[in-house]
Amino acid sequence: MTETIAGLPVTLLSQWYDFAGGSLTDLDATPMISIASVATGATALTATTSGVTHPGTGSYGYAWTPGSGLTPGLYLATWSGLKSSASVTATETIAVTAPAAADATNTSPDGIWYATREEVKGALDVKGTARNNQQIARALEDASRGAEQLCHRTFFPVQATRYFDWPPRSGMTPWVLRLNDKELISVSTLASGGTVIEAGDYNLEPVNSGPPFNRVEIKLSSDASFGGGDTYQRDVQINGLWGGCRLTETTLGATAEALDATETGMDVDAITSAAVGVGSIVRVDSERMLVTERGQLDTGQTVGGSGLTAQANSVALTVQTGSAFAAGETLLIDAERIRIDDIAGNTLVLKRGWDGTVLAAHTVGANIYAPRTLTVIRGALGTTADSHSSGSTVYRFEPPGPVRQLVVADAINSLTSEAAGYSKGLRAGEGGSSERNRDLNALQQRRDATYAACGRKGRVRAV
C-alpha cells in the first residue's frame, strides 16, 4: 500500500513481467492509469496515458498529486495496457490522508474545559447554582487556560496535520525531530520532502514515559531520513493525534437515537447522562464532540408508589423500571430537580431539592424527565461530523487527574472570590454576615502538585 497526504505528490510505479518470477518486459504501448475511491467508486483520476513515464524495461511511473480537497480514504490505482495484443491490468491501493493548516481549524482551546459545570456544582453543593451557569462557565474557561499556562502544554486530543522545518534553524541532530510544545499521542502519517516515512522506520520518544511524545527519531538501522524537499520550510508533515497527555477514555453508555452529520442534539441513555456534563469531550465512533448544554428528555417513566412529599426525608421514589436510570443522574419532576444517589430494584434513593430548586410534593403518575439530550459541537478537535446509528457506544475523554482537580479548585476560588468582592475575607453561609480569612495555601499547593505531575519542564543541555 502507498500512503500520501492530499495535496502532496506521490509517485506510482507499475512493473510488468513475462511470467511470475520472470524478467521485466515492456508492454505493446504506454499503459493507461486511472484512480477511483474504494469506498464510493468516485473517480479521482480519469484514465490517461498523459504523464506516464517509462523509466526502465517493464517499468511505468506516474506522478499523481491528489487535490487538497480530496476525501481522505483508500483509493485504487488501475493500470491497463496490452501485451502481445492481450489486455493486462495491475492495481495498487493508495491511502490518502487529509491535510490541515499549520494549526488546524476547529482546534482552538477556547471553550474546551478540563472539568465540567456539574463537577463544580457538585463540589459547591449549595443552592442557587442553577442560575449561575454563565458565571461557572467563565470560571471554568479561566481555570482551564490557567492550567495550560501553568503546565506549558494543552491536554485535549487534536487530530491534525502539523508542519515542521527541516533542518530547523537552531541546530539539529540529523535523525532527531524535536516537537517542542507540539506533543504527540500517536501518528497516522509522517512525511518529509513529500515522501512518506513508514512507521517501522522511526521511533516516538520518550518510549518509556510517553505518550505524550516530544520527539521523532529516525531509526539508524533504516534508510529513511528527514529532508529532501524543495525548501526547508514545512518540510516535515505529521498527521496524528496531538496532546500533552495520554489518551484516556472511559466507556459510558450509548446513543438513544440515530444521528445524521448535521444534528446538534444527541439523545443518550441514563449511564451517559449521569457521567457527562457541560464541558465534557465525548466520542462516538471516530467523531469527537464538545458538550455545550443539556436538555430534558422524557424518560418514559412516571412517579409510582405513593408519590413524594414536600419533605427532605422523602427520598424513596418507586418507578416502573429501576434499570432505566443510573446513580448520579439528575431528574426533573414537575419543577424540582432531584439527584439519584442509589438504586435498589425499582426504588430510586434521592437527594431532594437539588441544583437550587425547591422541595415540592409529586403525585403518582407525574412524568419523570432527565437531561439526556446533549447539545454538542459536531466534528470537534479535528474530527469529521458523521452519521451514527442508535446504540452507538459513547466514550468520554479523561484529562489528567491533577489538572481536573486544579481546574475545579481554581473555578471555585474564582466563584467564591467574586462573591467576596476579591477581599481577604469570605462571608460564611448563605446570606450570612460573619467573615473568615481566606486560606490560599492549599490552592497554591494544588498548583505546585499539578505542575510537578503534569508540567512540561525545560530541556537541559550539558556544555
Coordinates of C-alpha atoms in Angstrom, one line a residue:
M1 CA 0.0 0.0 0.0
T2 CA 1.2 3.5 -0.8
E3 CA 0.5 6.4 1.7
T4 CA 0.3 10.1 0.9
I5 CA -1.2 13.3 2.2
A6 CA -3.8 15.1 0.0
G7 CA -2.0 18.0 -1.8
L8 CA 1.4 16.2 -1.9
P9 CA 2.7 14.4 -4.9
V10 CA 3.2 10.7 -4.9
T11 CA 5.0 8.5 -7.5
L12 CA 3.0 5.4 -8.6
L13 CA 5.0 2.6 -10.2
S14 CA 3.8 -0.5 -12.2
Q15 CA 6.2 -3.3 -13.2
W16 CA 5.4 -6.0 -15.7
Y17 CA 6.9 -9.5 -16.0
D18 CA 6.7 -12.0 -18.8
F19 CA 5.6 -14.5 -16.2
A20 CA 5.6 -14.8 -12.3
G21 CA 9.3 -14.8 -11.3
G22 CA 10.3 -14.0 -14.8
S23 CA 12.0 -11.0 -16.3
L24 CA 10.7 -7.5 -16.7
T25 CA 9.1 -6.9 -20.1
D26 CA 7.7 -3.9 -22.0
L27 CA 4.1 -3.6 -23.0
D28 CA 2.9 -3.0 -26.5
A29 CA 2.4 0.6 -25.8
T30 CA 2.2 3.1 -22.9
P31 CA -0.4 1.8 -20.4
M32 CA -3.3 3.9 -19.1
I33 CA -3.8 4.7 -15.4
S34 CA -7.0 5.6 -13.6
I35 CA -7.7 6.1 -9.9
A36 CA -11.0 5.7 -8.0
S37 CA -12.3 5.7 -4.4
V38 CA -12.5 2.2 -3.0
A39 CA -15.5 3.2 -0.8
T40 CA -17.6 5.1 -3.3
G41 CA -16.2 4.4 -6.7
A42 CA -15.9 8.1 -7.4
T43 CA -13.2 8.9 -10.0
A44 CA -10.1 10.7 -8.7
L45 CA -8.2 10.4 -11.9
T46 CA -9.7 9.8 -15.3
A47 CA -7.9 7.1 -17.3
T48 CA -5.0 8.7 -19.1
T49 CA -1.6 8.0 -20.7
S50 CA -0.5 11.6 -20.4
G51 CA 2.3 12.0 -17.8
V52 CA 3.0 8.2 -17.7
T53 CA 6.8 7.7 -17.8
H54 CA 8.9 4.7 -18.8
P55 CA 12.0 4.8 -16.5
G56 CA 13.2 1.3 -17.5
T57 CA 12.3 -2.0 -19.1
G58 CA 8.9 -3.2 -17.9
S59 CA 8.5 -0.2 -15.6
Y60 CA 6.0 2.6 -15.9
G61 CA 5.5 5.5 -13.5
Y62 CA 3.1 8.3 -12.9
A63 CA 3.4 11.3 -10.5
W64 CA 0.0 11.9 -9.0
T65 CA -0.9 14.8 -6.8
P66 CA -4.3 14.2 -5.1
G67 CA -6.2 17.5 -4.7
S68 CA -6.0 19.0 -1.2
G69 CA -9.8 18.8 -1.0
L70 CA -9.9 15.1 -1.9
T71 CA -11.9 13.0 0.5
P72 CA -9.5 11.0 2.8
G73 CA -9.6 7.3 2.4
L74 CA -8.4 4.4 0.3
Y75 CA -8.1 4.7 -3.5
L76 CA -7.4 2.1 -6.2
A77 CA -4.9 2.9 -9.0
T78 CA -5.6 0.7 -12.0
W79 CA -3.1 0.3 -14.8
S80 CA -4.3 -1.2 -18.1
G81 CA -2.5 -2.0 -21.3
L82 CA -1.7 -4.6 -24.0
K83 CA 0.9 -7.3 -24.1
S84 CA 1.1 -9.3 -27.3
S85 CA -2.3 -7.7 -28.2
A86 CA -3.9 -9.2 -25.0
S87 CA -5.3 -7.0 -22.2
V88 CA -3.4 -6.8 -19.0
T89 CA -4.1 -4.9 -15.8
A90 CA -2.4 -4.2 -12.5
T91 CA -3.7 -2.4 -9.3
E92 CA -2.2 -0.6 -6.4
T93 CA -4.0 0.7 -3.2
I94 CA -3.3 4.3 -2.1
A95 CA -4.2 5.6 1.4
V96 CA -4.8 9.4 1.2
T97 CA -4.7 11.4 4.5
A98 CA -6.4 14.8 4.8
P99 CA -4.1 17.8 5.0
A100 CA -4.6 20.6 7.5
A101 CA -3.4 24.1 8.2
A102 CA -0.3 24.6 10.4
D103 CA -2.8 25.0 13.3
A104 CA -5.8 23.0 12.2
T105 CA -9.3 24.6 12.2
N106 CA -11.8 23.8 15.0
T107 CA -9.0 23.0 17.4
S108 CA -8.8 26.3 19.4
P109 CA -8.7 25.7 23.2
D110 CA -11.4 28.3 23.7
G111 CA -14.4 26.6 25.2
I112 CA -12.5 23.4 26.0
W113 CA -12.5 22.7 29.7
Y114 CA -10.8 20.2 31.9
A115 CA -13.7 19.9 34.3
T116 CA -17.5 20.2 33.8
R117 CA -20.1 22.6 35.1
E118 CA -21.7 19.7 37.0
E119 CA -18.4 18.9 38.8
V120 CA -18.1 22.5 40.1
K121 CA -21.8 22.4 41.2
G122 CA -21.2 19.1 42.9
A123 CA -18.2 20.5 44.8
L124 CA -20.0 23.6 45.9
D125 CA -23.1 21.6 46.9
V126 CA -25.1 24.7 47.6
K127 CA -28.4 26.1 46.5
G128 CA -28.6 28.8 43.9
T129 CA -26.1 27.4 41.4
A130 CA -28.7 26.7 38.7
R131 CA -28.9 30.4 37.9
N132 CA -25.2 30.8 37.9
N133 CA -24.3 28.7 34.8
Q134 CA -22.7 31.6 32.9
Q135 CA -20.6 32.6 35.9
I136 CA -19.4 29.0 36.3
A137 CA -18.6 28.8 32.5
R138 CA -16.4 31.9 32.8
A139 CA -14.7 30.4 35.9
L140 CA -14.0 27.1 34.1
E141 CA -12.7 28.8 31.0
D142 CA -10.3 30.9 33.0
A143 CA -9.2 28.0 35.2
S144 CA -8.6 25.7 32.1
R145 CA -6.5 28.3 30.3
G146 CA -4.6 28.9 33.6
A147 CA -3.8 25.2 34.0
E148 CA -2.4 25.2 30.4
Q149 CA -0.3 28.3 31.1
L150 CA 1.0 26.8 34.4
C151 CA 1.9 23.5 32.8
H152 CA 3.1 24.9 29.4
R153 CA 1.0 22.3 27.5
T154 CA -2.5 21.6 26.4
F155 CA -4.2 18.4 27.4
F156 CA -7.1 17.8 24.9
P157 CA -6.6 15.4 21.9
V158 CA -6.5 17.0 18.5
Q159 CA -6.4 15.1 15.2
A160 CA -4.4 17.3 12.8
T161 CA -1.5 17.7 10.4
R162 CA 1.2 19.9 11.7
Y163 CA 4.3 21.1 9.9
F164 CA 8.0 21.5 10.9
D165 CA 11.0 23.0 9.2
W166 CA 13.9 20.7 8.3
P167 CA 16.6 21.3 9.1
P168 CA 15.5 23.5 12.0
R169 CA 17.1 26.9 12.2
S170 CA 18.7 26.4 15.6
G171 CA 20.9 23.4 15.4
M172 CA 20.0 19.8 14.8
T173 CA 20.8 16.1 15.2
P174 CA 20.3 14.6 11.7
W175 CA 17.9 11.9 12.8
V176 CA 16.0 13.7 15.6
L177 CA 13.0 16.0 15.1
R178 CA 12.1 17.8 18.3
L179 CA 8.4 18.7 18.5
N180 CA 8.7 21.2 21.4
D181 CA 5.2 22.3 22.5
K182 CA 3.5 20.2 19.7
E183 CA 3.4 17.0 21.6
L184 CA 2.2 13.7 20.0
I185 CA -0.1 11.0 21.3
S186 CA 0.0 8.9 18.1
V187 CA 1.0 9.2 14.4
S188 CA -1.2 8.4 11.4
T189 CA 1.2 9.6 8.6
L190 CA 4.7 11.0 8.7
A191 CA 6.2 12.6 5.5
S192 CA 9.3 14.6 4.8
G193 CA 10.1 16.2 1.5
G194 CA 6.9 14.8 0.0
T195 CA 8.0 11.2 0.9
V196 CA 6.0 9.1 3.4
I197 CA 8.3 7.6 6.1
E198 CA 6.9 4.2 7.1
A199 CA 6.0 3.5 10.8
G200 CA 8.8 0.9 11.0
D201 CA 11.5 3.5 10.1
Y202 CA 11.1 5.8 13.1
N203 CA 10.6 5.9 16.9
L204 CA 8.5 8.1 19.0
E205 CA 10.3 9.2 22.2
P206 CA 10.5 9.0 25.1
V207 CA 9.3 5.4 24.7
N208 CA 9.3 4.6 28.4
S209 CA 7.2 7.5 29.6
G210 CA 5.3 8.6 26.6
P211 CA 2.8 9.5 25.4
P212 CA 3.0 12.4 25.1
F213 CA 6.0 12.1 22.8
N214 CA 8.2 15.2 22.3
R215 CA 10.4 14.0 19.5
V216 CA 10.6 11.7 16.5
E217 CA 13.8 9.8 15.8
I218 CA 14.6 8.1 12.5
K219 CA 15.8 4.5 13.2
L220 CA 19.5 4.4 12.5
S221 CA 19.0 0.9 11.0
S222 CA 16.7 2.2 8.3
D223 CA 17.3 4.0 5.0
A224 CA 14.8 6.8 5.9
S225 CA 15.8 10.4 6.5
F226 CA 14.3 13.8 7.1
G227 CA 14.7 16.4 4.4
G228 CA 14.7 16.2 0.6
G229 CA 12.1 18.9 -0.1
D230 CA 12.5 21.9 -2.3
T231 CA 12.9 24.1 0.8
Y232 CA 13.5 23.5 4.5
Q233 CA 10.2 25.3 5.3
R234 CA 7.5 23.0 6.4
D235 CA 9.5 20.1 5.1
V236 CA 8.1 17.6 7.6
Q237 CA 4.4 16.9 7.9
I238 CA 2.9 14.8 10.6
N239 CA -0.7 13.8 10.7
G240 CA -1.7 12.3 14.0
L241 CA -3.3 12.8 17.4
W242 CA -1.7 15.7 19.3
G243 CA -2.0 16.5 23.0
G244 CA 0.1 16.8 26.2
C245 CA -1.2 13.7 27.9
R246 CA -2.1 10.1 27.3
L247 CA -5.4 9.4 25.5
T248 CA -7.5 8.1 28.3
E249 CA -11.2 7.4 27.6
T250 CA -14.0 6.0 29.7
T251 CA -16.6 3.8 28.1
L252 CA -20.0 5.2 29.1
G253 CA -23.4 4.1 27.7
A254 CA -24.8 4.6 24.3
T255 CA -26.7 6.9 22.0
A256 CA -30.5 6.6 22.2
E257 CA -31.2 7.7 18.6
A258 CA -29.6 7.6 15.2
L259 CA -27.7 10.8 14.2
D260 CA -27.0 12.3 10.8
A261 CA -24.0 14.5 10.2
T262 CA -25.7 17.8 11.0
E263 CA -27.7 17.2 14.2
T264 CA -26.5 19.1 17.2
G265 CA -28.9 17.5 19.7
M266 CA -27.9 13.9 20.8
D267 CA -30.1 11.8 22.9
V268 CA -28.2 9.4 25.2
D269 CA -29.1 6.7 27.8
A270 CA -29.1 7.1 31.6
I271 CA -25.5 5.9 32.1
T272 CA -24.2 8.5 29.7
S273 CA -26.4 11.2 31.2
A274 CA -25.1 10.5 34.7
A275 CA -21.5 10.6 33.6
V276 CA -21.2 13.6 31.3
G277 CA -21.6 17.3 31.9
V278 CA -21.3 20.6 30.2
G279 CA -17.7 20.7 29.2
S280 CA -17.2 17.0 28.6
I281 CA -15.4 15.8 25.4
V282 CA -17.2 12.7 24.1
R283 CA -16.5 10.4 21.2
V284 CA -18.9 8.4 19.1
D285 CA -17.2 6.1 16.6
S286 CA -14.3 8.3 15.3
E287 CA -16.1 11.7 15.8
R288 CA -15.4 13.8 18.9
M289 CA -17.9 16.3 20.2
L290 CA -18.0 19.0 22.8
V291 CA -21.0 19.1 25.2
T292 CA -22.2 22.7 25.5
E293 CA -25.6 22.2 27.1
R294 CA -28.0 19.6 28.3
G295 CA -31.8 19.4 27.7
Q296 CA -34.6 17.5 29.3
L297 CA -35.9 14.3 27.7
D298 CA -38.9 12.3 28.8
T299 CA -37.7 9.0 30.3
G300 CA -41.0 7.3 29.7
Q301 CA -41.2 6.6 33.4
T302 CA -43.6 8.1 36.0
V303 CA -43.7 8.6 39.7
G304 CA -45.0 5.4 41.3
G305 CA -45.7 4.0 44.8
S306 CA -47.3 6.7 47.0
G307 CA -45.6 9.6 45.3
L308 CA -43.2 12.1 47.0
T309 CA -44.0 14.6 49.8
A310 CA -42.5 18.0 50.1
Q311 CA -40.1 16.9 52.8
A312 CA -36.3 16.4 52.6
N313 CA -36.6 12.9 54.1
S314 CA -39.0 11.7 51.4
V315 CA -36.2 10.1 49.4
A316 CA -37.5 6.8 48.1
L317 CA -39.1 7.0 44.6
T318 CA -40.7 4.0 43.1
V319 CA -40.5 3.7 39.3
Q320 CA -41.6 1.1 36.8
T321 CA -38.0 0.1 35.8
G322 CA -35.1 1.0 38.0
S323 CA -32.6 -0.1 35.4
A324 CA -33.8 2.7 33.2
F325 CA -31.9 5.1 35.5
A326 CA -28.3 5.5 36.8
A327 CA -26.9 6.6 40.1
G328 CA -25.6 10.2 39.8
E329 CA -28.2 11.2 37.2
T330 CA -30.3 14.3 37.8
L331 CA -34.1 14.0 37.3
L332 CA -36.7 16.7 36.8
I333 CA -40.2 16.1 38.3
D334 CA -42.6 19.0 37.9
A335 CA -40.3 21.9 38.8
E336 CA -38.0 20.1 41.2
R337 CA -34.6 18.7 40.3
I338 CA -33.6 15.5 42.1
R339 CA -30.3 13.6 42.2
I340 CA -30.2 9.8 42.2
D341 CA -27.8 8.7 44.9
D342 CA -28.5 4.9 44.8
I343 CA -30.8 2.4 43.1
A344 CA -32.4 -0.7 44.8
G345 CA -34.5 -2.6 42.4
N346 CA -37.2 -0.3 41.2
T347 CA -36.6 2.2 44.0
L348 CA -34.5 5.3 43.5
V349 CA -32.8 6.8 46.5
L350 CA -32.8 10.6 46.1
K351 CA -31.2 13.8 47.1
R352 CA -34.2 16.3 47.1
G353 CA -34.2 20.0 46.1
W354 CA -31.1 19.6 44.0
D355 CA -29.4 22.4 42.0
G356 CA -31.2 25.3 43.5
T357 CA -34.7 24.0 43.2
V358 CA -37.4 23.9 45.9
L359 CA -38.9 20.8 47.6
A360 CA -42.3 20.0 46.3
A361 CA -44.9 17.2 46.5
H362 CA -45.2 15.0 43.4
T363 CA -48.3 12.8 42.8
V364 CA -48.4 9.3 41.4
G365 CA -48.2 9.4 37.6
A366 CA -46.1 12.5 37.3
N367 CA -43.7 12.3 34.3
I368 CA -40.0 12.0 35.0
Y369 CA -37.5 13.8 32.9
A370 CA -33.7 13.6 32.7
P371 CA -31.1 15.8 30.9
R372 CA -30.4 13.2 28.3
T373 CA -30.4 15.4 25.3
L374 CA -26.9 16.7 24.9
T375 CA -26.3 19.9 22.8
V376 CA -22.9 19.2 21.1
I377 CA -20.4 20.8 18.8
R378 CA -20.0 18.3 16.0
G379 CA -16.8 17.3 14.3
A380 CA -14.7 18.8 17.2
L381 CA -10.9 18.6 17.7
G382 CA -10.0 17.9 14.1
T383 CA -12.5 15.0 13.5
T384 CA -15.3 14.9 10.9
A385 CA -19.0 15.0 11.6
D386 CA -20.6 11.7 10.5
S387 CA -23.7 9.6 10.8
H388 CA -24.1 7.3 13.8
S389 CA -26.6 4.6 14.5
S390 CA -28.7 4.3 17.6
G391 CA -27.0 2.3 20.3
S392 CA -23.5 3.5 19.3
T393 CA -21.1 3.5 22.3
V394 CA -20.3 6.8 23.9
Y395 CA -16.7 7.4 25.2
R396 CA -15.6 10.3 27.5
F397 CA -12.2 11.8 27.4
E398 CA -10.5 12.0 30.8
P399 CA -8.0 14.8 31.3
P400 CA -5.2 14.1 33.8
G401 CA -6.5 13.9 37.4
P402 CA -4.3 16.7 38.8
V403 CA -5.4 19.0 36.1
R404 CA -9.0 18.3 36.6
Q405 CA -8.7 18.8 40.4
L406 CA -6.8 22.1 39.9
V407 CA -9.4 23.4 37.4
V408 CA -12.3 22.6 39.8
A409 CA -10.4 24.3 42.7
D410 CA -9.5 27.4 40.7
A411 CA -13.0 27.7 39.4
I412 CA -14.5 27.5 42.9
N413 CA -11.9 30.0 44.1
S414 CA -12.9 32.4 41.3
L415 CA -16.6 32.0 42.2
T416 CA -16.2 32.5 45.9
S417 CA -13.8 35.4 45.3
E418 CA -16.4 37.1 43.2
A419 CA -18.9 36.6 45.9
A420 CA -16.5 38.2 48.4
G421 CA -15.6 41.1 46.0
Y422 CA -12.0 39.7 45.9
S423 CA -11.5 40.7 49.5
K424 CA -9.3 38.9 52.0
G425 CA -12.3 37.8 54.0
L426 CA -15.2 35.5 52.8
R427 CA -18.7 35.6 54.2
A428 CA -19.8 32.4 55.9
G429 CA -23.1 30.8 55.0
E430 CA -25.8 31.9 52.5
G431 CA -26.7 35.4 53.3
G432 CA -24.5 35.4 56.4
S433 CA -22.7 38.4 57.7
S434 CA -19.8 36.7 59.6
E435 CA -16.4 36.6 57.8
R436 CA -13.4 34.3 57.9
N437 CA -10.0 34.8 56.4
R438 CA -9.2 33.2 53.1
D439 CA -6.5 30.5 53.1
L440 CA -4.9 30.2 49.7
N441 CA -2.0 28.0 50.8
A442 CA -4.0 24.8 49.9
L443 CA -4.7 26.2 46.4
Q444 CA -1.0 27.0 45.8
Q445 CA -0.1 23.5 47.0
R446 CA -2.6 22.1 44.5
R447 CA -0.9 24.2 41.7
D448 CA 2.5 23.1 42.7
A449 CA 1.4 19.4 42.7
T450 CA -0.2 19.8 39.3
Y451 CA 2.9 21.3 37.8
A452 CA 5.1 18.6 39.3
A453 CA 2.8 15.9 37.9
C454 CA 1.8 17.4 34.5
G455 CA 4.0 20.4 33.7
R456 CA 6.3 20.4 30.7
K457 CA 9.8 21.1 32.0
G458 CA 12.6 22.9 30.1
R459 CA 15.3 20.8 28.4
V460 CA 18.7 21.0 30.0
R461 CA 21.7 20.6 27.8
A462 CA 25.2 19.8 29.0
V463 CA 28.0 22.0 27.6

